[in-house]
Amino acid sequence: MQLYLPIADLPVNVFLVLAMGAAVGFVSGMFGIGGGFLMTPLLIFIGITPAVAVASVASHIAASSFSGALTYWRRRAIDPALASVLLCGGVTGTALGVWTFTQLRALGQLDLMIALSYVVLLTTVGSLMFSEGLRALMRTRHGAVPPRRTHNWIHGLPLKMRFKRSKIYLSVIPVVIIGIVIGFIGAVMGIGGGFILVPIMIYILRVPTSTVIGTSMVLTLVTMLFATLLHAVTNHLVDAVLALILMVGGVTGAQFGARAGQKIRGEQLRLLLGLLILSVGVRFAVELVIRPEDLFTIRELGVSG
């Protein structure tokens, strides 16, 4: 069944988009991430322009993050102070990202920049996560003790603040910078950034896992909501019909994904997530090298025009 998307300006197969939403929702529920890094490329691959894909997925991520953030808040698994400092940088980075998005679009370089950003970011992060997950899996099989975490130079920076819920004493400088980077990337690429933020908070800032996911979801919720509003007002690119279909599929798939994720060990999840992220990055790279002229054109997969 075909449905016309007013902002994307093309008809799509409703069941295909629902299936994409459900698949990404399943992945999101399994790994505890927003899934924007997967949804945005999938929309581009079926013919939706990168600009509309980025803007519309931002609203989808914001809606998906709301229920997750609410759940973690009820469990007292969110550090309000840490989330507030992250948001100081996140809101600034989001505004800067939307401004950059608008400028690149005016110059006609937006599509290429989004594709290159996905190739560089996803292949790098995917490779690191895959290798780390593989090492963790090998240590588990051989019964080795994981290396002990030690404080690094970041913990010696000034302007320290005590985050009581997370039980850490840390400078606000790296926290604000991380918020700016995540907000900027999310606005330009249409990703929540959770798959980047969570490892940074755990391995670099030494935030305990008990509060890291919930706090990350708060940042994702606010920055993606802000990005959606800015994209809608500034660029008029948010396709509400597309976002609604994705939300319906995403909520359904997330329920099954969460159940599946509980049956898989942590190191296996990290290994699978790294492989998935790396695969999407490689797919973008192949498209750029082999068929660059077709990367942003309407595909025949589920699309007729």
PDB file of C-alpha atoms in Angstrom:
ATOM      1  CA  MET A   1       0.000   0.000   0.000  1.00  0.00           C
ATOM      2  CA  GLN A   2       1.449   3.311  -1.131  1.00  0.00           C
ATOM      3  CA  LEU A   3       1.283   6.479   0.984  1.00  0.00           C
ATOM      4  CA  TYR A   4       2.379   9.920  -0.160  1.00  0.00           C
ATOM      5  CA  LEU A   5       4.798  11.766   2.135  1.00  0.00           C
ATOM      6  CA  PRO A   6       4.124  15.522   1.813  1.00  0.00           C
ATOM      7  CA  ILE A   7       7.510  16.844   2.930  1.00  0.00           C
ATOM      8  CA  ALA A   8       9.619  14.075   1.369  1.00  0.00           C
ATOM      9  CA  ASP A   9       7.496  14.558  -1.785  1.00  0.00           C
ATOM     10  CA  LEU A  10       7.328  10.912  -2.784  1.00  0.00           C
ATOM     11  CA  PRO A  11       5.101   7.854  -2.251  1.00  0.00           C
ATOM     12  CA  VAL A  12       6.390   4.995  -0.103  1.00  0.00           C
ATOM     13  CA  ASN A  13       5.217   1.523   0.786  1.00  0.00           C
ATOM     14  CA  VAL A  14       3.617   1.831   4.241  1.00  0.00           C
ATOM     15  CA  PHE A  15       4.431  -1.761   5.177  1.00  0.00           C
ATOM     16  CA  LEU A  16       8.071  -1.302   4.184  1.00  0.00           C
ATOM     17  CA  VAL A  17       8.417   1.782   6.403  1.00  0.00           C
ATOM     18  CA  LEU A  18       6.587   0.031   9.255  1.00  0.00           C
ATOM     19  CA  ALA A  19       8.930  -2.941   8.911  1.00  0.00           C
ATOM     20  CA  MET A  20      11.939  -0.608   8.973  1.00  0.00           C
ATOM     21  CA  GLY A  21      10.605   1.084  12.097  1.00  0.00           C
ATOM     22  CA  ALA A  22      10.008  -2.285  13.760  1.00  0.00           C
ATOM     23  CA  ALA A  23      13.470  -3.561  12.817  1.00  0.00           C
ATOM     24  CA  VAL A  24      15.203  -0.465  14.141  1.00  0.00           C
ATOM     25  CA  GLY A  25      12.966  -0.549  17.222  1.00  0.00           C
ATOM     26  CA  PHE A  26      14.036  -4.152  17.810  1.00  0.00           C
ATOM     27  CA  VAL A  27      17.693  -3.131  17.588  1.00  0.00           C
ATOM     28  CA  SER A  28      17.062  -0.147  19.868  1.00  0.00           C
ATOM     29  CA  GLY A  29      15.349  -2.298  22.474  1.00  0.00           C
ATOM     30  CA  MET A  30      18.048  -4.946  22.331  1.00  0.00           C
ATOM     31  CA  PHE A  31      21.022  -2.590  22.655  1.00  0.00           C
ATOM     32  CA  GLY A  32      19.422   0.289  24.589  1.00  0.00           C
ATOM     33  CA  ILE A  33      20.218   2.934  21.942  1.00  0.00           C
ATOM     34  CA  GLY A  34      18.190   5.383  19.873  1.00  0.00           C
ATOM     35  CA  GLY A  35      18.746   3.664  16.533  1.00  0.00           C
ATOM     36  CA  GLY A  36      19.062   6.862  14.498  1.00  0.00           C
ATOM     37  CA  PHE A  37      22.420   5.716  13.103  1.00  0.00           C
ATOM     38  CA  LEU A  38      20.511   2.872  11.428  1.00  0.00           C
ATOM     39  CA  MET A  39      17.175   4.519  10.613  1.00  0.00           C
ATOM     40  CA  THR A  40      18.573   7.541   8.771  1.00  0.00           C
ATOM     41  CA  PRO A  41      20.679   5.459   6.328  1.00  0.00           C
ATOM     42  CA  LEU A  42      17.745   3.093   5.691  1.00  0.00           C
ATOM     43  CA  LEU A  43      15.511   6.016   4.755  1.00  0.00           C
ATOM     44  CA  ILE A  44      18.198   7.392   2.449  1.00  0.00           C
ATOM     45  CA  PHE A  45      18.631   3.989   0.818  1.00  0.00           C
ATOM     46  CA  ILE A  46      14.903   3.840  -0.117  1.00  0.00           C
ATOM     47  CA  GLY A  47      15.000   7.257  -1.777  1.00  0.00           C
ATOM     48  CA  ILE A  48      14.176   9.821   0.917  1.00  0.00           C
ATOM     49  CA  THR A  49      16.544  12.775   0.709  1.00  0.00           C
ATOM     50  CA  PRO A  50      19.147  12.960   3.496  1.00  0.00           C
ATOM     51  CA  ALA A  51      17.842  16.350   4.676  1.00  0.00           C
ATOM     52  CA  VAL A  52      14.289  15.051   5.242  1.00  0.00           C
ATOM     53  CA  ALA A  53      15.589  11.776   6.698  1.00  0.00           C
ATOM     54  CA  VAL A  54      17.743  13.560   9.278  1.00  0.00           C
ATOM     55  CA  ALA A  55      15.014  15.997  10.323  1.00  0.00           C
ATOM     56  CA  SER A  56      12.257  13.381  10.522  1.00  0.00           C
ATOM     57  CA  VAL A  57      14.311  10.782  12.374  1.00  0.00           C
ATOM     58  CA  ALA A  58      15.146  13.382  15.033  1.00  0.00           C
ATOM     59  CA  SER A  59      11.465  13.510  16.010  1.00  0.00           C
ATOM     60  CA  HIS A  60      11.289   9.715  16.005  1.00  0.00           C
ATOM     61  CA  ILE A  61      14.290   9.464  18.332  1.00  0.00           C
ATOM     62  CA  ALA A  62      12.847  12.105  20.674  1.00  0.00           C
ATOM     63  CA  ALA A  63       9.566  10.219  20.976  1.00  0.00           C
ATOM     64  CA  SER A  64      11.327   6.894  21.500  1.00  0.00           C
ATOM     65  CA  SER A  65      13.622   8.352  24.153  1.00  0.00           C
ATOM     66  CA  PHE A  66      10.741   9.807  26.176  1.00  0.00           C
ATOM     67  CA  SER A  67       9.357   6.490  27.410  1.00  0.00           C
ATOM     68  CA  GLY A  68      12.845   5.191  28.155  1.00  0.00           C
ATOM     69  CA  ALA A  69      13.846   8.313  30.075  1.00  0.00           C
ATOM     70  CA  LEU A  70      10.590   8.185  32.064  1.00  0.00           C
ATOM     71  CA  THR A  71      11.238   4.574  33.022  1.00  0.00           C
ATOM     72  CA  TYR A  72      14.778   5.299  34.212  1.00  0.00           C
ATOM     73  CA  TRP A  73      13.550   8.358  36.125  1.00  0.00           C
ATOM     74  CA  ARG A  74      11.084   6.213  38.060  1.00  0.00           C
ATOM     75  CA  ARG A  75      13.913   3.809  38.880  1.00  0.00           C
ATOM     76  CA  ARG A  76      16.049   6.753  40.114  1.00  0.00           C
ATOM     77  CA  ALA A  77      18.654   5.738  37.530  1.00  0.00           C
ATOM     78  CA  ILE A  78      19.188   9.274  36.204  1.00  0.00           C
ATOM     79  CA  ASP A  79      21.702  11.757  37.584  1.00  0.00           C
ATOM     80  CA  PRO A  80      19.869  15.139  37.349  1.00  0.00           C
ATOM     81  CA  ALA A  81      23.011  17.205  37.956  1.00  0.00           C
ATOM     82  CA  LEU A  82      25.037  15.342  35.332  1.00  0.00           C
ATOM     83  CA  ALA A  83      22.151  15.525  32.856  1.00  0.00           C
ATOM     84  CA  SER A  84      21.842  19.282  33.421  1.00  0.00           C
ATOM     85  CA  VAL A  85      25.528  19.911  32.710  1.00  0.00           C
ATOM     86  CA  LEU A  86      25.395  17.694  29.622  1.00  0.00           C
ATOM     87  CA  LEU A  87      22.349  19.622  28.401  1.00  0.00           C
ATOM     88  CA  CYS A  88      24.178  22.941  28.739  1.00  0.00           C
ATOM     89  CA  GLY A  89      26.532  21.699  26.041  1.00  0.00           C
ATOM     90  CA  GLY A  90      23.944  19.611  24.206  1.00  0.00           C
ATOM     91  CA  VAL A  91      21.538  22.469  23.497  1.00  0.00           C
ATOM     92  CA  THR A  92      24.405  24.666  22.299  1.00  0.00           C
ATOM     93  CA  GLY A  93      25.760  21.902  20.067  1.00  0.00           C
ATOM     94  CA  THR A  94      22.300  21.214  18.631  1.00  0.00           C
ATOM     95  CA  ALA A  95      21.768  24.863  17.699  1.00  0.00           C
ATOM     96  CA  LEU A  96      25.218  24.966  16.095  1.00  0.00           C
ATOM     97  CA  GLY A  97      24.481  21.712  14.271  1.00  0.00           C
ATOM     98  CA  VAL A  98      21.187  22.950  12.811  1.00  0.00           C
ATOM     99  CA  TRP A  99      22.908  26.174  11.711  1.00  0.00           C
ATOM    100  CA  THR A 100      25.650  24.135   9.999  1.00  0.00           C
ATOM    101  CA  PHE A 101      22.976  21.878   8.458  1.00  0.00           C
ATOM    102  CA  THR A 102      21.213  24.937   7.007  1.00  0.00           C
ATOM    103  CA  GLN A 103      24.431  26.434   5.627  1.00  0.00           C
ATOM    104  CA  LEU A 104      25.505  23.178   3.979  1.00  0.00           C
ATOM    105  CA  ARG A 105      22.060  22.789   2.445  1.00  0.00           C
ATOM    106  CA  ALA A 106      22.248  26.308   1.007  1.00  0.00           C
ATOM    107  CA  LEU A 107      25.647  25.472  -0.521  1.00  0.00           C
ATOM    108  CA  GLY A 108      24.341  22.209  -1.999  1.00  0.00           C
ATOM    109  CA  GLN A 109      26.868  20.117  -0.023  1.00  0.00           C
ATOM    110  CA  LEU A 110      24.547  18.680   2.641  1.00  0.00           C
ATOM    111  CA  ASP A 111      23.949  15.250   1.104  1.00  0.00           C
ATOM    112  CA  LEU A 112      27.639  14.592   0.511  1.00  0.00           C
ATOM    113  CA  MET A 113      28.582  15.792   3.992  1.00  0.00           C
ATOM    114  CA  ILE A 114      26.003  13.511   5.650  1.00  0.00           C
ATOM    115  CA  ALA A 115      27.252  10.516   3.683  1.00  0.00           C
ATOM    116  CA  LEU A 116      30.916  11.211   4.460  1.00  0.00           C
ATOM    117  CA  SER A 117      30.108  11.797   8.125  1.00  0.00           C
ATOM    118  CA  TYR A 118      28.367   8.438   8.348  1.00  0.00           C
ATOM    119  CA  VAL A 119      31.263   6.655   6.684  1.00  0.00           C
ATOM    120  CA  VAL A 120      33.903   8.173   8.983  1.00  0.00           C
ATOM    121  CA  LEU A 121      31.928   8.049  12.236  1.00  0.00           C
ATOM    122  CA  LEU A 122      30.312   4.639  11.905  1.00  0.00           C
ATOM    123  CA  THR A 123      33.347   2.793  10.578  1.00  0.00           C
ATOM    124  CA  THR A 124      35.523   4.269  13.348  1.00  0.00           C
ATOM    125  CA  VAL A 125      33.096   3.702  16.221  1.00  0.00           C
ATOM    126  CA  GLY A 126      31.991   0.323  14.850  1.00  0.00           C
ATOM    127  CA  SER A 127      35.586  -0.898  14.549  1.00  0.00           C
ATOM    128  CA  LEU A 128      36.438   0.202  18.085  1.00  0.00           C
ATOM    129  CA  MET A 129      33.312  -1.332  19.604  1.00  0.00           C
ATOM    130  CA  PHE A 130      33.708  -4.566  17.650  1.00  0.00           C
ATOM    131  CA  SER A 131      37.342  -4.984  18.693  1.00  0.00           C
ATOM    132  CA  GLU A 132      36.544  -4.155  22.336  1.00  0.00           C
ATOM    133  CA  GLY A 133      33.631  -6.595  22.353  1.00  0.00           C
ATOM    134  CA  LEU A 134      35.793  -9.287  20.775  1.00  0.00           C
ATOM    135  CA  ARG A 135      38.505  -8.798  23.417  1.00  0.00           C
ATOM    136  CA  ALA A 136      35.913  -8.906  26.197  1.00  0.00           C
ATOM    137  CA  LEU A 137      34.440 -12.105  24.771  1.00  0.00           C
ATOM    138  CA  MET A 138      37.884 -13.735  24.563  1.00  0.00           C
ATOM    139  CA  ARG A 139      38.667 -12.719  28.153  1.00  0.00           C
ATOM    140  CA  THR A 140      35.412 -14.255  29.318  1.00  0.00           C
ATOM    141  CA  ARG A 141      36.071 -17.531  27.520  1.00  0.00           C
ATOM    142  CA  HIS A 142      39.598 -17.777  28.915  1.00  0.00           C
ATOM    143  CA  GLY A 143      38.554 -16.700  32.398  1.00  0.00           C
ATOM    144  CA  ALA A 144      40.838 -13.656  32.362  1.00  0.00           C
ATOM    145  CA  VAL A 145      40.260 -10.747  34.736  1.00  0.00           C
ATOM    146  CA  PRO A 146      39.247  -7.516  32.927  1.00  0.00           C
ATOM    147  CA  PRO A 147      41.752  -4.657  33.244  1.00  0.00           C
ATOM    148  CA  ARG A 148      41.149  -2.367  36.184  1.00  0.00           C
ATOM    149  CA  ARG A 149      39.910   1.101  35.331  1.00  0.00           C
ATOM    150  CA  THR A 150      42.121   3.954  36.477  1.00  0.00           C
ATOM    151  CA  HIS A 151      41.612   7.699  36.556  1.00  0.00           C
ATOM    152  CA  ASN A 152      43.009   9.647  33.602  1.00  0.00           C
ATOM    153  CA  TRP A 153      44.087  13.247  32.992  1.00  0.00           C
ATOM    154  CA  ILE A 154      40.469  14.344  32.553  1.00  0.00           C
ATOM    155  CA  HIS A 155      39.874  13.810  36.257  1.00  0.00           C
ATOM    156  CA  GLY A 156      42.578  16.369  37.028  1.00  0.00           C
ATOM    157  CA  LEU A 157      40.869  19.260  35.217  1.00  0.00           C
ATOM    158  CA  PRO A 158      39.598  22.269  37.223  1.00  0.00           C
ATOM    159  CA  LEU A 159      36.003  23.439  37.843  1.00  0.00           C
ATOM    160  CA  LYS A 160      35.050  20.183  39.491  1.00  0.00           C
ATOM    161  CA  MET A 161      31.525  19.385  40.589  1.00  0.00           C
ATOM    162  CA  ARG A 162      30.160  16.584  42.740  1.00  0.00           C
ATOM    163  CA  PHE A 163      27.512  14.467  41.032  1.00  0.00           C
ATOM    164  CA  LYS A 164      25.826  12.789  43.980  1.00  0.00           C
ATOM    165  CA  ARG A 165      23.631  10.292  42.161  1.00  0.00           C
ATOM    166  CA  SER A 166      26.583   8.947  40.154  1.00  0.00           C
ATOM    167  CA  LYS A 167      28.960   9.300  43.135  1.00  0.00           C
ATOM    168  CA  ILE A 168      31.713  10.969  41.095  1.00  0.00           C
ATOM    169  CA  TYR A 169      33.695  14.201  41.483  1.00  0.00           C
ATOM    170  CA  LEU A 170      34.466  15.540  38.022  1.00  0.00           C
ATOM    171  CA  SER A 171      35.270  18.720  36.108  1.00  0.00           C
ATOM    172  CA  VAL A 172      32.332  20.168  34.191  1.00  0.00           C
ATOM    173  CA  ILE A 173      34.613  21.081  31.255  1.00  0.00           C
ATOM    174  CA  PRO A 174      34.724  17.636  29.563  1.00  0.00           C
ATOM    175  CA  VAL A 175      31.031  17.069  30.339  1.00  0.00           C
ATOM    176  CA  VAL A 176      29.986  20.281  28.565  1.00  0.00           C
ATOM    177  CA  ILE A 177      32.310  19.561  25.612  1.00  0.00           C
ATOM    178  CA  ILE A 178      30.879  16.057  25.229  1.00  0.00           C
ATOM    179  CA  GLY A 179      27.365  17.503  25.295  1.00  0.00           C
ATOM    180  CA  ILE A 180      28.266  19.989  22.549  1.00  0.00           C
ATOM    181  CA  VAL A 181      29.748  17.251  20.342  1.00  0.00           C
ATOM    182  CA  ILE A 182      26.790  14.889  20.792  1.00  0.00           C
ATOM    183  CA  GLY A 183      24.253  17.671  20.167  1.00  0.00           C
ATOM    184  CA  PHE A 184      26.093  18.822  17.042  1.00  0.00           C
ATOM    185  CA  ILE A 185      26.414  15.322  15.589  1.00  0.00           C
ATOM    186  CA  GLY A 186      22.772  14.548  16.334  1.00  0.00           C
ATOM    187  CA  ALA A 187      21.482  17.671  14.572  1.00  0.00           C
ATOM    188  CA  VAL A 188      23.630  17.183  11.461  1.00  0.00           C
ATOM    189  CA  MET A 189      23.359  13.397  11.104  1.00  0.00           C
ATOM    190  CA  GLY A 190      19.992  12.572  12.654  1.00  0.00           C
ATOM    191  CA  ILE A 191      21.339  10.295  15.383  1.00  0.00           C
ATOM    192  CA  GLY A 192      20.738  10.378  19.112  1.00  0.00           C
ATOM    193  CA  GLY A 193      24.389   9.673  19.782  1.00  0.00           C
ATOM    194  CA  GLY A 194      23.743   7.193  22.577  1.00  0.00           C
ATOM    195  CA  PHE A 195      26.038   4.586  21.024  1.00  0.00           C
ATOM    196  CA  ILE A 196      28.843   7.168  21.284  1.00  0.00           C
ATOM    197  CA  LEU A 197      27.866   8.872  24.528  1.00  0.00           C
ATOM    198  CA  VAL A 198      27.442   5.762  26.673  1.00  0.00           C
ATOM    199  CA  PRO A 199      30.961   4.337  26.046  1.00  0.00           C
ATOM    200  CA  ILE A 200      32.501   7.806  26.561  1.00  0.00           C
ATOM    201  CA  MET A 201      30.716   8.264  29.871  1.00  0.00           C
ATOM    202  CA  ILE A 202      31.668   4.796  31.084  1.00  0.00           C
ATOM    203  CA  TYR A 203      35.265   4.489  29.895  1.00  0.00           C
ATOM    204  CA  ILE A 204      36.430   8.130  29.981  1.00  0.00           C
ATOM    205  CA  LEU A 205      34.302   9.954  32.566  1.00  0.00           C
ATOM    206  CA  ARG A 206      33.971   6.808  34.711  1.00  0.00           C
ATOM    207  CA  VAL A 207      30.238   7.273  35.221  1.00  0.00           C
ATOM    208  CA  PRO A 208      28.743   4.127  36.805  1.00  0.00           C
ATOM    209  CA  THR A 209      26.564   1.990  34.561  1.00  0.00           C
ATOM    210  CA  SER A 210      23.673   2.328  37.014  1.00  0.00           C
ATOM    211  CA  THR A 211      23.050   5.927  35.888  1.00  0.00           C
ATOM    212  CA  VAL A 212      24.760   6.195  32.517  1.00  0.00           C
ATOM    213  CA  ILE A 213      21.977   4.914  30.238  1.00  0.00           C
ATOM    214  CA  GLY A 214      19.171   6.898  31.865  1.00  0.00           C
ATOM    215  CA  THR A 215      21.238  10.091  31.901  1.00  0.00           C
ATOM    216  CA  SER A 216      22.179   9.531  28.267  1.00  0.00           C
ATOM    217  CA  MET A 217      18.501   9.167  27.348  1.00  0.00           C
ATOM    218  CA  VAL A 218      17.685  12.535  28.934  1.00  0.00           C
ATOM    219  CA  LEU A 219      20.310  14.226  26.769  1.00  0.00           C
ATOM    220  CA  THR A 220      19.021  12.407  23.675  1.00  0.00           C
ATOM    221  CA  LEU A 221      15.412  13.351  24.435  1.00  0.00           C
ATOM    222  CA  VAL A 222      16.043  17.077  24.906  1.00  0.00           C
ATOM    223  CA  THR A 223      18.570  17.551  22.091  1.00  0.00           C
ATOM    224  CA  MET A 224      16.482  15.625  19.542  1.00  0.00           C
ATOM    225  CA  LEU A 225      13.322  17.482  20.541  1.00  0.00           C
ATOM    226  CA  PHE A 226      15.185  20.775  20.184  1.00  0.00           C
ATOM    227  CA  ALA A 227      16.642  19.665  16.840  1.00  0.00           C
ATOM    228  CA  THR A 228      13.167  18.718  15.589  1.00  0.00           C
ATOM    229  CA  LEU A 229      11.772  22.146  16.486  1.00  0.00           C
ATOM    230  CA  LEU A 230      14.692  23.960  14.862  1.00  0.00           C
ATOM    231  CA  HIS A 231      14.535  21.818  11.702  1.00  0.00           C
ATOM    232  CA  ALA A 232      10.777  22.375  11.459  1.00  0.00           C
ATOM    233  CA  VAL A 233      10.963  26.150  11.938  1.00  0.00           C
ATOM    234  CA  THR A 234      14.205  26.827  10.049  1.00  0.00           C
ATOM    235  CA  ASN A 235      14.274  24.257   7.256  1.00  0.00           C
ATOM    236  CA  HIS A 236      10.649  22.937   7.129  1.00  0.00           C
ATOM    237  CA  LEU A 237      11.939  19.400   6.607  1.00  0.00           C
ATOM    238  CA  VAL A 238      10.192  17.366   9.323  1.00  0.00           C
ATOM    239  CA  ASP A 239       7.776  14.927   7.672  1.00  0.00           C
ATOM    240  CA  ALA A 240       5.197  14.230  10.400  1.00  0.00           C
ATOM    241  CA  VAL A 241       3.558  11.400   8.427  1.00  0.00           C
ATOM    242  CA  LEU A 242       6.861   9.579   8.027  1.00  0.00           C
ATOM    243  CA  ALA A 243       7.779  10.109  11.684  1.00  0.00           C
ATOM    244  CA  LEU A 244       4.398   8.762  12.845  1.00  0.00           C
ATOM    245  CA  ILE A 245       4.734   5.560  10.821  1.00  0.00           C
ATOM    246  CA  LEU A 246       8.252   5.018  12.145  1.00  0.00           C
ATOM    247  CA  MET A 247       7.070   5.554  15.726  1.00  0.00           C
ATOM    248  CA  VAL A 248       4.346   2.902  15.415  1.00  0.00           C
ATOM    249  CA  GLY A 249       6.796   0.337  14.071  1.00  0.00           C
ATOM    250  CA  GLY A 250       9.528   1.370  16.491  1.00  0.00           C
ATOM    251  CA  VAL A 251       7.434   0.995  19.636  1.00  0.00           C
ATOM    252  CA  THR A 252       6.317  -2.474  18.553  1.00  0.00           C
ATOM    253  CA  GLY A 253       9.800  -3.684  17.678  1.00  0.00           C
ATOM    254  CA  ALA A 254      11.365  -2.288  20.837  1.00  0.00           C
ATOM    255  CA  GLN A 255       9.249  -4.542  23.042  1.00  0.00           C
ATOM    256  CA  PHE A 256      10.601  -7.683  21.372  1.00  0.00           C
ATOM    257  CA  GLY A 257      14.132  -6.290  21.208  1.00  0.00           C
ATOM    258  CA  ALA A 258      14.229  -5.617  24.960  1.00  0.00           C
ATOM    259  CA  ARG A 259      13.235  -9.212  25.679  1.00  0.00           C
ATOM    260  CA  ALA A 260      15.867 -10.554  23.288  1.00  0.00           C
ATOM    261  CA  GLY A 261      18.562  -8.335  24.785  1.00  0.00           C
ATOM    262  CA  GLN A 262      17.984  -9.759  28.261  1.00  0.00           C
ATOM    263  CA  LYS A 263      18.963 -13.210  26.993  1.00  0.00           C
ATOM    264  CA  ILE A 264      22.369 -12.143  25.595  1.00  0.00           C
ATOM    265  CA  ARG A 265      25.505 -11.433  27.638  1.00  0.00           C
ATOM    266  CA  GLY A 266      26.945  -7.902  27.744  1.00  0.00           C
ATOM    267  CA  GLU A 267      30.117  -8.667  25.791  1.00  0.00           C
ATOM    268  CA  GLN A 268      28.089 -10.398  23.081  1.00  0.00           C
ATOM    269  CA  LEU A 269      25.794  -7.367  22.826  1.00  0.00           C
ATOM    270  CA  ARG A 270      28.771  -5.022  22.416  1.00  0.00           C
ATOM    271  CA  LEU A 271      30.259  -7.294  19.769  1.00  0.00           C
ATOM    272  CA  LEU A 272      26.996  -7.451  17.801  1.00  0.00           C
ATOM    273  CA  LEU A 273      26.390  -3.710  18.116  1.00  0.00           C
ATOM    274  CA  GLY A 274      29.913  -2.933  16.907  1.00  0.00           C
ATOM    275  CA  LEU A 275      29.425  -5.246  13.937  1.00  0.00           C
ATOM    276  CA  LEU A 276      26.085  -3.612  13.093  1.00  0.00           C
ATOM    277  CA  ILE A 277      27.488  -0.069  13.260  1.00  0.00           C
ATOM    278  CA  LEU A 278      30.524  -1.080  11.199  1.00  0.00           C
ATOM    279  CA  SER A 279      28.278  -2.712   8.568  1.00  0.00           C
ATOM    280  CA  VAL A 280      26.233   0.463   8.073  1.00  0.00           C
ATOM    281  CA  GLY A 281      29.417   2.527   7.707  1.00  0.00           C
ATOM    282  CA  VAL A 282      30.861   0.100   5.171  1.00  0.00           C
ATOM    283  CA  ARG A 283      27.591   0.138   3.202  1.00  0.00           C
ATOM    284  CA  PHE A 284      27.788   3.924   2.908  1.00  0.00           C
ATOM    285  CA  ALA A 285      31.439   3.697   1.854  1.00  0.00           C
ATOM    286  CA  VAL A 286      30.606   1.160  -0.869  1.00  0.00           C
ATOM    287  CA  GLU A 287      27.801   3.390  -2.175  1.00  0.00           C
ATOM    288  CA  LEU A 288      30.128   6.387  -2.345  1.00  0.00           C
ATOM    289  CA  VAL A 289      32.871   4.473  -4.148  1.00  0.00           C
ATOM    290  CA  ILE A 290      30.849   2.304  -6.529  1.00  0.00           C
ATOM    291  CA  ARG A 291      27.688   4.309  -7.211  1.00  0.00           C
ATOM    292  CA  PRO A 292      28.089   7.879  -5.935  1.00  0.00           C
ATOM    293  CA  GLU A 293      25.671   9.219  -8.540  1.00  0.00           C
ATOM    294  CA  ASP A 294      22.881   6.954  -7.207  1.00  0.00           C
ATOM    295  CA  LEU A 295      23.345   7.455  -3.469  1.00  0.00           C
ATOM    296  CA  PHE A 296      20.690  10.139  -3.153  1.00  0.00           C
ATOM    297  CA  THR A 297      18.282   9.109  -5.877  1.00  0.00           C
ATOM    298  CA  ILE A 298      15.012   7.279  -5.441  1.00  0.00           C
ATOM    299  CA  ARG A 299      15.530   3.537  -5.328  1.00  0.00           C
ATOM    300  CA  GLU A 300      13.138   0.925  -6.622  1.00  0.00           C
ATOM    301  CA  LEU A 301      13.083  -0.850  -3.252  1.00  0.00           C
ATOM    302  CA  GLY A 302       9.562  -0.225  -2.013  1.00  0.00           C
ATOM    303  CA  VAL A 303       9.293   3.142  -3.797  1.00  0.00           C
ATOM    304  CA  SER A 304       7.411   4.016  -6.911  1.00  0.00           C
ATOM    305  CA  GLY A 305       7.248   7.430  -8.486  1.00  0.00           C
TER     306      GLY A 305
END
